[in-house]
Amino acid sequence: MSIRPSRNQAASTFGAYEFFAGGGLAGLGLTGFRTLFANDIDAAKASSWRANHEGVFHHGDVWALTPEDLPKRPDLAWASSPCQDVSLAGARAGLKAHRSGAFWGFWRLMQGLDADGRGPPVIVIENVAGLLTSGEGRDFAAVCTALVEAGYRVGALEMDAALWLPQSRPRLFVVALRGVDGPEIAAPVAPFHSSRLIAAHGRLPDAVRAAWAWWSVAAPPRRNLDLAAVLEPDAEVAWLSDTPTADLLALSAPLHRARLEAALATGDRRVAAGYRRVRMEQGRKVQRLELRLDGLAGCLRTPAGGSSRQYVIVCDEDRIRARRLTGREAARLMGVGDDYRLPSGETAALKLMGDAVAVPVVRALTEGLLAPALAGARVAA
């Protein structure tokens, strides 16, 4: 598996800022862009970014930055602002919470660039799909309203990495254009205009809907990569011993266990992915191992506890084996090639990937919408 060059961007046409950049996966997908400036508050992510990219990187809080710290005039500002407080798995405190409120630190910088005459023609806000309903829809409306009041035409797409990669990972991309035109359609269409996005659009203020665009990005060809294709060879990974494996499988709900037994009975090698989750059953909390055998991994998470580590379950040779997903396998599930330098520790590598954005999704958005909009502006100029 290969990735676009991350260190040599000399042939790039456009300049970009990457805020909340993590390990720089958005930059890997921004085809034709050179990263002029990047930032993240996390020291481990800063180290990973520097190990894989060239350019100006600021390690620290976005609120500590000023427009004077930002070089040149960017064509694009990308912000993958923290999602914990607006995700369905989080506390749903919304953009008023400390972490997700970092968006407003980013927005303060965009306003400062505007005052300097350096505002970007393209802004992308990437977040979890929970932003659509966080704060009863007020958070999504607040982001879109800020963009519209600054003169941008705004729209959004919900894009699932499963269309490109063997991982279920829906993410929301709010795309704002000013002074440039992107491809639009008259009405929402699948797969990138989901029912929850359409519902969120209907709750927006009139002024935002008046400036709304249903951006057009072509759906990819049928995905031909499954989970088994990104896994390490069996002999090169550490498997759980018999007792921990049995204990893990004992957590399976009856339906999931039946599916696993049916897979084993075929005699073929079958690979499943699973997470431990707490469910309410008959009025009490029960820990369950929930499996999927559809060729997809579950959405990668940051490894904050045992339930956030994803398991690989393999049925082969009349037995079932289990192990934890590795950091390198997680990177492949994000579309990152093996030449990407991961942190040395498994937990750090999994955290880096669990917080990131899938490279092929960014690439599709870039090649289908962002780069054509900017290229059209340059031709017109």
mmCIF file of C-alpha atoms in Angstrom:
data_model
loop_
_atom_site.group_PDB
_atom_site.id
_atom_site.type_symbol
_atom_site.label_atom_id
_atom_site.label_comp_id
_atom_site.label_asym_id
_atom_site.label_seq_id
_atom_site.Cartn_x
_atom_site.Cartn_y
_atom_site.Cartn_z
ATOM 1 C CA MET A 1 0.000 0.000 0.000
ATOM 2 C CA SER A 2 1.447 3.409 -0.938
ATOM 3 C CA ILE A 3 0.761 6.997 0.017
ATOM 4 C CA ARG A 4 1.300 10.241 -1.797
ATOM 5 C CA PRO A 5 4.639 11.868 -0.904
ATOM 6 C CA SER A 6 4.447 13.685 2.416
ATOM 7 C CA ARG A 7 7.869 15.281 2.552
ATOM 8 C CA ASN A 8 8.316 16.593 -0.975
ATOM 9 C CA GLN A 9 5.481 18.875 -1.979
ATOM 10 C CA ALA A 10 7.456 21.031 -4.399
ATOM 11 C CA ALA A 11 5.046 20.316 -7.271
ATOM 12 C CA SER A 12 2.029 21.467 -5.269
ATOM 13 C CA THR A 13 -0.210 24.132 -6.758
ATOM 14 C CA PHE A 14 -2.000 25.444 -3.665
ATOM 15 C CA GLY A 15 -1.123 26.328 -0.084
ATOM 16 C CA ALA A 16 -2.963 25.048 2.978
ATOM 17 C CA TYR A 17 -3.127 25.507 6.726
ATOM 18 C CA GLU A 18 -3.852 22.395 8.830
ATOM 19 C CA PHE A 19 -5.327 23.113 12.243
ATOM 20 C CA PHE A 20 -5.664 20.322 14.825
ATOM 21 C CA ALA A 21 -3.444 18.455 12.380
ATOM 22 C CA GLY A 22 -2.608 15.365 14.428
ATOM 23 C CA GLY A 23 -0.187 13.246 12.426
ATOM 24 C CA GLY A 24 -0.997 15.110 9.216
ATOM 25 C CA LEU A 25 -3.294 12.612 7.512
ATOM 26 C CA ALA A 26 -5.462 15.375 6.070
ATOM 27 C CA GLY A 27 -2.339 16.787 4.438
ATOM 28 C CA LEU A 28 -1.600 13.406 2.844
ATOM 29 C CA GLY A 29 -5.001 13.500 1.173
ATOM 30 C CA LEU A 30 -4.829 17.134 0.028
ATOM 31 C CA THR A 31 -3.686 16.373 -3.491
ATOM 32 C CA GLY A 32 -1.898 19.326 -5.067
ATOM 33 C CA PHE A 33 -1.568 21.261 -1.794
ATOM 34 C CA ARG A 34 1.531 22.234 0.153
ATOM 35 C CA THR A 35 1.118 22.635 3.900
ATOM 36 C CA LEU A 36 2.200 26.174 4.786
ATOM 37 C CA PHE A 37 1.431 25.850 8.485
ATOM 38 C CA ALA A 38 0.117 23.182 10.850
ATOM 39 C CA ASN A 39 -0.682 23.024 14.539
ATOM 40 C CA ASP A 40 -1.740 20.622 17.278
ATOM 41 C CA ILE A 41 -1.747 20.813 21.059
ATOM 42 C CA ASP A 42 -0.737 17.157 21.580
ATOM 43 C CA ALA A 43 3.029 16.593 21.921
ATOM 44 C CA ALA A 44 2.965 13.017 20.597
ATOM 45 C CA LYS A 45 0.980 14.053 17.539
ATOM 46 C CA ALA A 46 3.347 16.964 16.965
ATOM 47 C CA SER A 47 6.266 14.517 16.936
ATOM 48 C CA SER A 48 4.480 12.296 14.420
ATOM 49 C CA TRP A 49 3.682 15.234 12.166
ATOM 50 C CA ARG A 50 7.304 16.366 12.141
ATOM 51 C CA ALA A 51 8.510 12.818 11.499
ATOM 52 C CA ASN A 52 6.408 12.564 8.336
ATOM 53 C CA HIS A 53 6.153 16.086 6.925
ATOM 54 C CA GLU A 54 8.112 19.218 6.188
ATOM 55 C CA GLY A 55 6.852 22.697 6.970
ATOM 56 C CA VAL A 56 6.059 25.093 9.761
ATOM 57 C CA PHE A 57 4.472 23.347 12.734
ATOM 58 C CA HIS A 58 3.248 25.012 15.933
ATOM 59 C CA HIS A 59 2.911 22.770 18.958
ATOM 60 C CA GLY A 60 0.443 24.430 21.293
ATOM 61 C CA ASP A 61 -3.070 25.684 21.884
ATOM 62 C CA VAL A 62 -4.777 27.277 18.896
ATOM 63 C CA TRP A 63 -5.941 30.041 21.236
ATOM 64 C CA ALA A 64 -2.290 31.062 21.712
ATOM 65 C CA LEU A 65 -1.830 31.796 18.001
ATOM 66 C CA THR A 66 -2.248 35.150 16.290
ATOM 67 C CA PRO A 67 -2.636 35.913 12.574
ATOM 68 C CA GLU A 68 0.959 37.152 12.607
ATOM 69 C CA ASP A 69 2.086 33.592 13.367
ATOM 70 C CA LEU A 70 0.541 32.333 10.126
ATOM 71 C CA PRO A 71 2.664 32.635 6.959
ATOM 72 C CA LYS A 72 1.504 33.869 3.570
ATOM 73 C CA ARG A 73 -2.084 33.715 2.311
ATOM 74 C CA PRO A 74 -3.534 30.202 2.211
ATOM 75 C CA ASP A 75 -5.810 28.864 -0.484
ATOM 76 C CA LEU A 76 -7.325 26.487 2.056
ATOM 77 C CA ALA A 77 -7.724 26.337 5.828
ATOM 78 C CA TRP A 78 -8.512 22.847 7.138
ATOM 79 C CA ALA A 79 -9.718 22.348 10.713
ATOM 80 C CA SER A 80 -10.256 18.899 12.232
ATOM 81 C CA SER A 81 -11.320 20.380 15.539
ATOM 82 C CA PRO A 82 -11.625 18.071 18.568
ATOM 83 C CA CYS A 83 -14.763 15.981 18.425
ATOM 84 C CA GLN A 84 -15.096 14.422 21.868
ATOM 85 C CA ASP A 85 -17.741 16.847 23.101
ATOM 86 C CA VAL A 86 -19.925 16.636 20.016
ATOM 87 C CA SER A 87 -19.664 12.921 19.234
ATOM 88 C CA LEU A 88 -22.388 10.422 20.042
ATOM 89 C CA ALA A 89 -19.908 8.617 22.309
ATOM 90 C CA GLY A 90 -18.998 11.763 24.242
ATOM 91 C CA ALA A 91 -20.698 13.922 26.790
ATOM 92 C CA ARG A 92 -22.501 15.939 24.090
ATOM 93 C CA ALA A 93 -21.558 19.192 25.820
ATOM 94 C CA GLY A 94 -21.222 20.717 22.375
ATOM 95 C CA LEU A 95 -19.108 23.580 21.118
ATOM 96 C CA LYS A 96 -19.310 25.372 24.476
ATOM 97 C CA ALA A 97 -17.156 22.622 25.972
ATOM 98 C CA HIS A 98 -13.420 23.211 26.259
ATOM 99 C CA ARG A 99 -12.178 20.760 23.625
ATOM 100 C CA SER A 100 -14.731 21.322 20.868
ATOM 101 C CA GLY A 101 -14.761 25.018 21.729
ATOM 102 C CA ALA A 102 -11.305 25.059 20.170
ATOM 103 C CA PHE A 103 -13.191 25.634 16.897
ATOM 104 C CA TRP A 104 -13.737 29.210 18.002
ATOM 105 C CA GLY A 105 -10.018 29.632 18.533
ATOM 106 C CA PHE A 106 -9.569 28.606 14.916
ATOM 107 C CA TRP A 107 -12.358 30.910 13.795
ATOM 108 C CA ARG A 108 -10.784 33.859 15.608
ATOM 109 C CA LEU A 109 -7.687 33.319 13.439
ATOM 110 C CA MET A 110 -9.769 33.242 10.258
ATOM 111 C CA GLN A 111 -11.339 36.552 11.233
ATOM 112 C CA GLY A 112 -7.876 37.987 11.848
ATOM 113 C CA LEU A 113 -6.697 36.820 8.418
ATOM 114 C CA ASP A 114 -9.725 38.506 6.867
ATOM 115 C CA ALA A 115 -8.766 41.748 8.576
ATOM 116 C CA ASP A 116 -5.275 41.391 7.051
ATOM 117 C CA GLY A 117 -6.695 40.704 3.579
ATOM 118 C CA ARG A 118 -5.392 37.107 3.742
ATOM 119 C CA GLY A 119 -8.585 35.166 4.333
ATOM 120 C CA PRO A 120 -8.662 31.767 2.562
ATOM 121 C CA PRO A 121 -11.138 31.226 -0.279
ATOM 122 C CA VAL A 122 -11.762 27.665 0.958
ATOM 123 C CA ILE A 123 -12.398 26.459 4.511
ATOM 124 C CA VAL A 124 -13.101 22.857 5.515
ATOM 125 C CA ILE A 125 -14.356 21.888 8.971
ATOM 126 C CA GLU A 126 -14.079 18.134 9.622
ATOM 127 C CA ASN A 127 -15.864 16.557 12.558
ATOM 128 C CA VAL A 128 -17.961 13.598 13.640
ATOM 129 C CA ALA A 129 -21.474 13.333 12.276
ATOM 130 C CA GLY A 130 -22.723 14.015 15.811
ATOM 131 C CA LEU A 131 -22.104 17.691 15.129
ATOM 132 C CA LEU A 132 -25.345 17.647 13.125
ATOM 133 C CA THR A 133 -27.410 17.038 16.263
ATOM 134 C CA SER A 134 -25.130 18.269 19.058
ATOM 135 C CA GLY A 135 -26.783 20.923 21.182
ATOM 136 C CA GLU A 136 -30.103 20.064 19.485
ATOM 137 C CA GLY A 137 -28.599 21.253 16.198
ATOM 138 C CA ARG A 138 -27.376 24.584 17.558
ATOM 139 C CA ASP A 139 -23.684 23.721 17.188
ATOM 140 C CA PHE A 140 -23.948 22.878 13.500
ATOM 141 C CA ALA A 141 -26.024 26.005 12.949
ATOM 142 C CA ALA A 142 -23.444 28.117 14.802
ATOM 143 C CA VAL A 143 -20.575 26.869 12.620
ATOM 144 C CA CYS A 144 -22.524 27.395 9.400
ATOM 145 C CA THR A 145 -23.770 30.818 10.503
ATOM 146 C CA ALA A 146 -20.242 32.012 11.270
ATOM 147 C CA LEU A 147 -19.111 30.979 7.787
ATOM 148 C CA VAL A 148 -22.081 32.565 6.040
ATOM 149 C CA GLU A 149 -21.713 35.836 7.971
ATOM 150 C CA ALA A 150 -18.117 35.970 6.729
ATOM 151 C CA GLY A 151 -19.340 35.828 3.132
ATOM 152 C CA TYR A 152 -18.869 32.137 2.405
ATOM 153 C CA ARG A 153 -21.192 29.830 0.523
ATOM 154 C CA VAL A 154 -21.502 26.785 2.719
ATOM 155 C CA GLY A 155 -22.500 23.160 2.350
ATOM 156 C CA ALA A 156 -21.669 19.828 3.939
ATOM 157 C CA LEU A 157 -21.094 16.201 3.052
ATOM 158 C CA GLU A 158 -21.239 13.125 5.266
ATOM 159 C CA MET A 159 -18.630 10.740 3.885
ATOM 160 C CA ASP A 160 -18.014 7.228 5.194
ATOM 161 C CA ALA A 161 -14.496 5.826 4.809
ATOM 162 C CA ALA A 162 -16.114 2.422 4.170
ATOM 163 C CA LEU A 163 -16.632 3.491 0.559
ATOM 164 C CA TRP A 164 -12.845 3.446 0.113
ATOM 165 C CA LEU A 165 -11.413 1.432 3.013
ATOM 166 C CA PRO A 166 -12.433 -1.595 5.121
ATOM 167 C CA GLN A 167 -13.452 0.558 8.080
ATOM 168 C CA SER A 168 -16.845 1.996 8.970
ATOM 169 C CA ARG A 169 -16.030 5.643 9.699
ATOM 170 C CA PRO A 170 -18.628 8.309 8.787
ATOM 171 C CA ARG A 171 -17.400 11.873 9.122
ATOM 172 C CA LEU A 172 -18.892 15.286 8.411
ATOM 173 C CA PHE A 173 -17.132 17.802 6.149
ATOM 174 C CA VAL A 174 -18.436 21.363 6.188
ATOM 175 C CA VAL A 175 -17.056 23.064 3.073
ATOM 176 C CA ALA A 176 -17.171 26.840 2.645
ATOM 177 C CA LEU A 177 -16.173 28.692 -0.531
ATOM 178 C CA ARG A 178 -15.760 32.442 -1.049
ATOM 179 C CA GLY A 179 -14.817 34.058 -4.339
ATOM 180 C CA VAL A 180 -14.599 30.655 -6.018
ATOM 181 C CA ASP A 181 -17.249 28.296 -7.360
ATOM 182 C CA GLY A 182 -17.468 24.583 -6.677
ATOM 183 C CA PRO A 183 -19.547 21.895 -8.393
ATOM 184 C CA GLU A 184 -23.129 21.928 -7.081
ATOM 185 C CA ILE A 185 -26.343 20.022 -7.618
ATOM 186 C CA ALA A 186 -29.877 21.294 -7.195
ATOM 187 C CA ALA A 187 -30.919 18.840 -4.498
ATOM 188 C CA PRO A 188 -29.266 16.398 -2.090
ATOM 189 C CA VAL A 189 -28.301 12.946 -3.343
ATOM 190 C CA ALA A 190 -26.823 9.830 -1.767
ATOM 191 C CA PRO A 191 -24.344 8.771 -0.605
ATOM 192 C CA PHE A 192 -22.839 12.011 0.714
ATOM 193 C CA HIS A 193 -26.057 13.860 1.576
ATOM 194 C CA SER A 194 -27.409 11.621 4.304
ATOM 195 C CA SER A 195 -30.867 11.768 5.831
ATOM 196 C CA ARG A 196 -29.466 13.273 9.049
ATOM 197 C CA LEU A 197 -27.610 15.951 7.050
ATOM 198 C CA ILE A 198 -30.808 16.787 5.170
ATOM 199 C CA ALA A 199 -32.677 17.015 8.489
ATOM 200 C CA ALA A 200 -29.980 19.271 9.951
ATOM 201 C CA HIS A 201 -30.153 21.519 6.900
ATOM 202 C CA GLY A 202 -33.888 21.900 7.442
ATOM 203 C CA ARG A 203 -33.237 23.239 10.961
ATOM 204 C CA LEU A 204 -30.773 25.913 9.837
ATOM 205 C CA PRO A 205 -31.652 29.631 9.966
ATOM 206 C CA ASP A 206 -33.108 31.095 6.782
ATOM 207 C CA ALA A 207 -29.993 33.165 6.092
ATOM 208 C CA VAL A 208 -27.809 30.057 6.166
ATOM 209 C CA ARG A 209 -30.121 28.070 3.914
ATOM 210 C CA ALA A 210 -30.089 30.979 1.470
ATOM 211 C CA ALA A 211 -26.301 30.621 1.199
ATOM 212 C CA TRP A 212 -26.325 26.820 1.211
ATOM 213 C CA ALA A 213 -24.850 24.635 -1.532
ATOM 214 C CA TRP A 214 -25.377 20.947 -2.105
ATOM 215 C CA TRP A 215 -21.801 20.231 -3.161
ATOM 216 C CA SER A 216 -21.352 17.553 -5.810
ATOM 217 C CA VAL A 217 -18.664 14.905 -5.308
ATOM 218 C CA ALA A 218 -18.771 11.694 -7.325
ATOM 219 C CA ALA A 219 -19.137 8.437 -5.423
ATOM 220 C CA PRO A 220 -16.122 6.124 -5.777
ATOM 221 C CA PRO A 221 -16.103 2.791 -7.589
ATOM 222 C CA ARG A 222 -17.031 -0.242 -5.558
ATOM 223 C CA ARG A 223 -14.538 -0.909 -2.753
ATOM 224 C CA ASN A 224 -12.465 -4.028 -3.421
ATOM 225 C CA LEU A 225 -10.425 -4.095 -0.199
ATOM 226 C CA ASP A 226 -11.572 -5.979 2.884
ATOM 227 C CA LEU A 227 -10.298 -6.215 6.455
ATOM 228 C CA ALA A 228 -8.284 -9.377 5.838
ATOM 229 C CA ALA A 229 -6.212 -7.578 3.192
ATOM 230 C CA VAL A 230 -4.748 -5.057 5.656
ATOM 231 C CA LEU A 231 -3.839 -7.518 8.430
ATOM 232 C CA GLU A 232 -0.340 -8.632 9.327
ATOM 233 C CA PRO A 233 0.630 -12.272 8.654
ATOM 234 C CA ASP A 234 -0.596 -14.562 11.417
ATOM 235 C CA ALA A 235 2.940 -15.556 12.402
ATOM 236 C CA GLU A 236 3.999 -11.951 12.986
ATOM 237 C CA VAL A 237 1.386 -10.907 15.552
ATOM 238 C CA ALA A 238 0.714 -11.810 19.169
ATOM 239 C CA TRP A 239 -2.406 -13.922 19.686
ATOM 240 C CA LEU A 240 -4.317 -14.254 22.920
ATOM 241 C CA SER A 241 -3.832 -17.573 24.669
ATOM 242 C CA ASP A 242 -6.687 -20.079 24.936
ATOM 243 C CA THR A 243 -8.144 -18.899 28.256
ATOM 244 C CA PRO A 244 -8.323 -15.152 27.434
ATOM 245 C CA THR A 245 -9.737 -16.044 24.016
ATOM 246 C CA ALA A 246 -12.461 -18.176 25.584
ATOM 247 C CA ASP A 247 -13.245 -15.448 28.107
ATOM 248 C CA LEU A 248 -13.525 -12.900 25.312
ATOM 249 C CA LEU A 249 -15.781 -15.062 23.152
ATOM 250 C CA ALA A 250 -17.979 -15.789 26.171
ATOM 251 C CA LEU A 251 -18.969 -12.115 26.077
ATOM 252 C CA SER A 252 -20.571 -12.547 22.650
ATOM 253 C CA ALA A 253 -24.298 -12.078 22.401
ATOM 254 C CA PRO A 254 -26.053 -15.295 21.247
ATOM 255 C CA LEU A 255 -26.655 -13.933 17.740
ATOM 256 C CA HIS A 256 -23.032 -12.858 17.304
ATOM 257 C CA ARG A 257 -21.755 -16.190 18.623
ATOM 258 C CA ALA A 258 -24.041 -18.048 16.241
ATOM 259 C CA ARG A 259 -22.659 -16.064 13.303
ATOM 260 C CA LEU A 260 -19.131 -16.864 14.398
ATOM 261 C CA GLU A 261 -19.896 -20.567 14.703
ATOM 262 C CA ALA A 262 -21.504 -20.514 11.252
ATOM 263 C CA ALA A 263 -18.372 -18.905 9.839
ATOM 264 C CA LEU A 264 -16.224 -21.564 11.496
ATOM 265 C CA ALA A 265 -18.413 -24.329 10.073
ATOM 266 C CA THR A 266 -17.707 -23.251 6.491
ATOM 267 C CA GLY A 267 -14.111 -24.407 6.839
ATOM 268 C CA ASP A 268 -12.942 -21.232 5.140
ATOM 269 C CA ARG A 269 -10.781 -18.573 6.702
ATOM 270 C CA ARG A 270 -13.069 -15.840 7.970
ATOM 271 C CA VAL A 271 -12.043 -12.633 9.710
ATOM 272 C CA ALA A 272 -14.201 -10.620 12.095
ATOM 273 C CA ALA A 273 -13.656 -7.365 13.952
ATOM 274 C CA GLY A 274 -15.075 -6.713 17.375
ATOM 275 C CA TYR A 275 -15.362 -4.285 20.250
ATOM 276 C CA ARG A 276 -16.384 -4.853 23.849
ATOM 277 C CA ARG A 277 -19.393 -2.692 24.652
ATOM 278 C CA VAL A 278 -21.668 -2.251 27.645
ATOM 279 C CA ARG A 279 -25.353 -2.839 26.857
ATOM 280 C CA MET A 280 -28.531 -2.790 28.940
ATOM 281 C CA GLU A 281 -30.191 -6.197 29.024
ATOM 282 C CA GLN A 282 -33.233 -6.852 31.205
ATOM 283 C CA GLY A 283 -32.554 -3.714 33.207
ATOM 284 C CA ARG A 284 -28.889 -4.379 33.929
ATOM 285 C CA LYS A 285 -25.582 -3.476 32.323
ATOM 286 C CA VAL A 286 -23.883 -6.350 30.513
ATOM 287 C CA GLN A 287 -20.538 -6.316 28.745
ATOM 288 C CA ARG A 288 -20.755 -7.773 25.250
ATOM 289 C CA LEU A 289 -18.337 -8.545 22.461
ATOM 290 C CA GLU A 290 -20.014 -7.244 19.313
ATOM 291 C CA LEU A 291 -18.667 -8.636 16.060
ATOM 292 C CA ARG A 292 -18.943 -7.834 12.407
ATOM 293 C CA LEU A 293 -18.170 -10.328 9.640
ATOM 294 C CA ASP A 294 -18.887 -8.063 6.671
ATOM 295 C CA GLY A 295 -15.250 -7.376 5.755
ATOM 296 C CA LEU A 296 -15.188 -4.072 7.646
ATOM 297 C CA ALA A 297 -13.510 -3.027 10.857
ATOM 298 C CA GLY A 298 -15.450 -0.943 13.311
ATOM 299 C CA CYS A 299 -14.689 2.749 13.541
ATOM 300 C CA LEU A 300 -11.242 3.213 15.078
ATOM 301 C CA ARG A 301 -11.220 4.818 18.519
ATOM 302 C CA THR A 302 -8.564 6.274 20.755
ATOM 303 C CA PRO A 303 -7.431 3.578 23.238
ATOM 304 C CA ALA A 304 -8.585 5.140 26.492
ATOM 305 C CA GLY A 305 -9.623 1.813 28.026
ATOM 306 C CA GLY A 306 -10.164 -1.846 27.329
ATOM 307 C CA SER A 307 -13.437 -1.299 25.476
ATOM 308 C CA SER A 308 -11.752 1.058 23.025
ATOM 309 C CA ARG A 309 -9.303 -1.587 21.735
ATOM 310 C CA GLN A 310 -10.556 -3.382 18.651
ATOM 311 C CA TYR A 311 -10.162 -7.144 18.383
ATOM 312 C CA VAL A 312 -9.433 -9.295 15.351
ATOM 313 C CA ILE A 313 -11.155 -12.692 15.450
ATOM 314 C CA VAL A 314 -10.058 -15.330 12.923
ATOM 315 C CA CYS A 315 -11.890 -18.571 12.150
ATOM 316 C CA ASP A 316 -9.463 -20.954 10.487
ATOM 317 C CA GLU A 317 -8.361 -24.580 10.697
ATOM 318 C CA ASP A 318 -11.292 -25.599 12.901
ATOM 319 C CA ARG A 319 -10.494 -23.098 15.626
ATOM 320 C CA ILE A 320 -11.110 -19.501 16.581
ATOM 321 C CA ARG A 321 -8.221 -17.227 17.479
ATOM 322 C CA ALA A 322 -8.303 -13.677 18.811
ATOM 323 C CA ARG A 323 -5.912 -10.778 19.160
ATOM 324 C CA ARG A 324 -5.868 -7.009 19.300
ATOM 325 C CA LEU A 325 -5.631 -4.822 16.204
ATOM 326 C CA THR A 326 -2.122 -3.393 15.808
ATOM 327 C CA GLY A 327 -1.132 0.226 15.249
ATOM 328 C CA ARG A 328 0.171 -0.515 11.762
ATOM 329 C CA GLU A 329 -3.074 -2.242 10.831
ATOM 330 C CA ALA A 330 -4.991 0.772 12.138
ATOM 331 C CA ALA A 331 -2.867 3.012 9.929
ATOM 332 C CA ARG A 332 -3.709 0.897 6.903
ATOM 333 C CA LEU A 333 -7.393 1.176 7.810
ATOM 334 C CA MET A 334 -6.926 4.958 7.574
ATOM 335 C CA GLY A 335 -5.350 4.668 4.111
ATOM 336 C CA VAL A 336 -1.815 5.315 5.360
ATOM 337 C CA GLY A 337 1.067 3.461 3.724
ATOM 338 C CA ASP A 338 3.673 1.453 5.550
ATOM 339 C CA ASP A 339 6.286 4.155 4.873
ATOM 340 C CA TYR A 340 4.480 6.423 7.354
ATOM 341 C CA ARG A 341 6.485 6.614 10.586
ATOM 342 C CA LEU A 342 4.294 5.579 13.485
ATOM 343 C CA PRO A 343 5.090 6.184 17.155
ATOM 344 C CA SER A 344 7.030 3.324 18.703
ATOM 345 C CA GLY A 345 4.316 2.391 21.213
ATOM 346 C CA GLU A 346 1.135 0.581 20.179
ATOM 347 C CA THR A 347 -1.094 2.763 22.338
ATOM 348 C CA ALA A 348 0.366 5.963 20.871
ATOM 349 C CA ALA A 349 -0.011 4.638 17.314
ATOM 350 C CA LEU A 350 -3.623 3.633 17.906
ATOM 351 C CA LYS A 351 -4.401 7.001 19.473
ATOM 352 C CA LEU A 352 -2.864 8.820 16.524
ATOM 353 C CA MET A 353 -4.981 6.881 14.028
ATOM 354 C CA GLY A 354 -8.141 6.891 16.130
ATOM 355 C CA ASP A 355 -8.140 10.684 16.145
ATOM 356 C CA ALA A 356 -7.332 11.090 12.452
ATOM 357 C CA VAL A 357 -9.181 11.536 9.177
ATOM 358 C CA ALA A 358 -9.032 8.832 6.484
ATOM 359 C CA VAL A 359 -6.647 9.780 3.679
ATOM 360 C CA PRO A 360 -8.696 8.536 0.659
ATOM 361 C CA VAL A 361 -11.757 10.465 1.858
ATOM 362 C CA VAL A 362 -9.774 13.711 1.983
ATOM 363 C CA ARG A 363 -8.304 12.913 -1.415
ATOM 364 C CA ALA A 364 -11.745 12.349 -2.953
ATOM 365 C CA LEU A 365 -13.053 15.597 -1.479
ATOM 366 C CA THR A 366 -9.967 17.445 -2.702
ATOM 367 C CA GLU A 367 -9.970 16.098 -6.230
ATOM 368 C CA GLY A 368 -13.741 16.304 -6.629
ATOM 369 C CA LEU A 369 -14.441 19.699 -5.051
ATOM 370 C CA LEU A 370 -11.645 21.709 -3.432
ATOM 371 C CA ALA A 371 -8.981 21.658 -6.147
ATOM 372 C CA PRO A 372 -11.446 22.201 -9.045
ATOM 373 C CA ALA A 373 -12.902 25.239 -7.280
ATOM 374 C CA LEU A 374 -9.481 26.801 -6.783
ATOM 375 C CA ALA A 375 -8.252 25.829 -10.247
ATOM 376 C CA GLY A 376 -11.307 27.484 -11.793
ATOM 377 C CA ALA A 377 -10.541 30.688 -9.923
ATOM 378 C CA ARG A 378 -6.966 30.745 -11.197
ATOM 379 C CA VAL A 379 -8.073 30.134 -14.775
ATOM 380 C CA ALA A 380 -10.569 32.998 -14.452
ATOM 381 C CA ALA A 381 -7.870 35.268 -13.023
#
